[in-house]
Coordinates of C-alpha atoms in Angstrom, one line a residue:
M224 CA 7.9 18.0 -12.9
K225 CA 4.2 19.0 -13.0
N226 CA 3.7 16.9 -16.1
F227 CA 5.3 13.9 -14.3
L228 CA 3.1 14.4 -11.3
K229 CA 0.0 14.6 -13.5
L230 CA 1.0 11.4 -15.2
L231 CA 1.6 9.7 -11.9
I232 CA -1.7 10.5 -10.4
Q233 CA -4.0 10.4 -13.5
P234 CA -6.5 7.7 -12.9
V235 CA -7.8 5.4 -15.5
L236 CA -11.6 5.9 -15.4
Q237 CA -13.8 3.0 -16.2
K238 CA -16.6 3.3 -18.7
L239 CA -19.2 2.8 -16.0
W240 CA -19.0 4.7 -12.7
I241 CA -20.2 1.6 -10.9
A242 CA -17.0 -0.2 -11.9
D243 CA -14.9 2.6 -10.4
L244 CA -17.0 2.4 -7.2
F245 CA -16.4 -1.4 -7.0
F246 CA -12.6 -1.0 -7.5
G247 CA -12.6 1.9 -5.1
M248 CA -14.4 -0.1 -2.4
I249 CA -11.8 -2.9 -2.7
R250 CA -9.0 -0.4 -2.6
F251 CA -10.4 1.3 0.4
L252 CA -11.0 -2.0 2.4
C253 CA -7.5 -3.4 1.6
G254 CA -5.9 0.0 2.5
I255 CA -7.7 0.2 5.8
L256 CA -6.8 -3.4 6.7
L257 CA -3.1 -2.8 5.8
A258 CA -3.0 0.5 7.7
F259 CA -5.0 -0.3 10.8
D260 CA -4.3 -4.0 11.3
F261 CA -1.2 -5.3 9.5
G262 CA 0.9 -2.1 9.5
A263 CA -0.1 -0.6 12.8
S264 CA 1.0 -3.8 14.7
K265 CA 4.6 -3.3 13.3
F266 CA 4.9 0.5 12.9
G267 CA 4.2 3.4 15.3
M268 CA 1.1 5.2 14.1
P269 CA -1.4 7.2 16.2
W270 CA -3.7 4.2 15.9
S271 CA -1.1 1.5 16.8
P272 CA -2.1 -0.7 19.7
A273 CA -1.1 0.9 23.0
E274 CA 0.4 -2.4 24.3
K275 CA 3.0 -2.2 21.4
N276 CA 4.4 0.9 23.1
L277 CA 5.7 2.3 19.7
G278 CA 6.8 5.8 19.1
F279 CA 5.7 7.6 15.9
F280 CA 7.2 5.9 12.9
E281 CA 9.0 3.4 15.1
V282 CA 9.3 -0.3 14.1
V283 CA 8.5 -3.0 16.6
D284 CA 11.7 -4.6 17.9
W285 CA 11.1 -8.1 16.6
F286 CA 10.6 -7.1 12.9
P287 CA 14.2 -6.2 11.9
Q288 CA 15.3 -9.6 13.4
D289 CA 12.6 -11.3 11.3
V290 CA 13.7 -9.4 8.1
A291 CA 17.4 -10.3 8.8
E292 CA 16.5 -14.0 8.6
Y293 CA 15.6 -13.5 4.9
G294 CA 19.4 -13.3 4.2
G295 CA 21.3 -11.5 1.5
I296 CA 20.7 -7.7 1.3
F297 CA 18.0 -8.0 3.9
A298 CA 20.5 -9.3 6.5
T299 CA 22.9 -6.4 5.6
F300 CA 20.2 -3.7 6.1
P301 CA 17.5 -5.3 8.3
V302 CA 16.4 -2.1 10.0
F303 CA 16.0 -0.2 6.7
F304 CA 14.0 -3.0 5.1
A305 CA 11.9 -3.6 8.2
W306 CA 11.1 0.1 8.3
M307 CA 10.3 0.2 4.6
G308 CA 8.0 -2.8 4.8
A309 CA 6.2 -1.5 7.9
F310 CA 5.9 2.0 6.4
S311 CA 4.5 0.6 3.1
E312 CA 1.8 -1.3 5.1
A313 CA 0.8 1.4 7.5
V314 CA 1.3 4.6 5.5
G315 CA 1.0 3.0 2.1
G316 CA -2.2 1.3 3.2
L317 CA -3.6 4.6 4.4
F318 CA -2.7 6.3 1.1
L319 CA -4.2 3.4 -0.8
A320 CA -7.5 3.7 1.1
L321 CA -7.7 7.4 0.4
G322 CA -6.6 7.0 -3.3
L323 CA -3.8 9.4 -2.6
K324 CA -0.5 8.8 -4.6
T325 CA -2.2 5.5 -5.4
R326 CA 0.5 4.2 -7.8
I327 CA 3.4 5.0 -5.4
A328 CA 1.6 3.3 -2.5
A329 CA 0.6 0.3 -4.7
F330 CA 4.3 -0.1 -5.8
L331 CA 5.5 -0.1 -2.2
I332 CA 2.8 -2.5 -1.2
L333 CA 3.6 -4.7 -4.2
C334 CA 7.3 -4.9 -3.3
T335 CA 6.5 -5.7 0.4
M336 CA 4.0 -8.4 -0.5
L337 CA 6.4 -10.1 -2.9
V338 CA 9.0 -10.2 -0.1
A339 CA 6.3 -11.5 2.3
I340 CA 5.2 -14.2 -0.1
F341 CA 8.6 -15.5 -1.2
L342 CA 10.7 -14.9 1.8
Q343 CA 8.4 -15.1 4.8
K344 CA 5.3 -17.1 4.0
W345 CA 6.4 -19.5 1.2
G346 CA 6.8 -22.6 3.5
Q347 CA 3.4 -22.0 5.1
G348 CA 1.4 -23.2 2.1
T349 CA -1.3 -21.4 0.1
W350 CA -3.4 -20.5 3.2
G351 CA -0.4 -18.9 4.9
M352 CA 0.4 -16.9 1.8
L353 CA -3.2 -15.9 1.0
P354 CA -3.4 -12.5 2.8
A355 CA -0.1 -11.3 1.2
M356 CA -1.3 -12.6 -2.2
G357 CA -4.6 -10.8 -1.9
F358 CA -2.8 -7.5 -1.1
L359 CA -0.4 -8.2 -4.0
W360 CA -3.3 -8.5 -6.5
V361 CA -5.0 -5.4 -5.3
S362 CA -1.8 -3.5 -5.5
V363 CA -1.1 -4.7 -9.1
Y364 CA -4.4 -3.4 -10.5
N365 CA -4.0 -0.1 -8.5
L366 CA -0.5 0.3 -9.9
F367 CA -2.0 0.4 -13.4
L368 CA -5.4 1.9 -12.8
G369 CA -4.6 4.5 -10.1
S370 CA -7.4 5.7 -7.8
G371 CA -10.2 5.7 -10.3
R372 CA -13.1 8.2 -9.9
F373 CA -13.4 7.8 -6.1
G374 CA -10.0 8.8 -4.8
L375 CA -8.1 11.9 -3.9
D376 CA -5.8 11.5 -7.0
N377 CA -8.7 12.1 -9.3
I378 CA -9.5 15.4 -7.4
L379 CA -5.8 16.4 -7.5
F380 CA -5.6 15.6 -11.2
K381 CA -8.6 17.8 -12.0
L382 CA -7.1 20.6 -9.9
L383 CA -3.8 20.4 -11.7
N384 CA -5.6 20.5 -15.1
G385 CA -7.7 23.4 -14.0
E386 CA -10.9 21.5 -14.3
K387 CA -13.9 22.2 -12.2
K388 CA -15.7 19.5 -10.4

């Protein structure tokens, strides 16, 4: 289990630290936007807007109805998929920003953005899909690269390997 955890969090370090810094800044910015803007408006977090009147980890009432309109399995379990989508944006975005469990967060965000692009935003043209597409591309490279040098995963990986800073 420890080996699996190490494999999951081991970041791919770029040859130059400046490249890791660049990737880390993009990861941080996208994670903050997801957690504090997109996710917090749908999911009860301590920083959710007060006018939403959401309890902790509560999904806003309109979102399951929106998800049910996608049809298929989404119509069968709309509350579950609404909760997962909102969780991946709010909590996954926070984890992405911190570089914590980066690959897991990136996978959840990737799945959420694919659903958003193809089932929610598709008829709105490229400009309507652009935010979801941007988050999708950031999640794809984070799925493969992990947190890089500038994330908590790198620190955890060093601790698990017994390395000193």
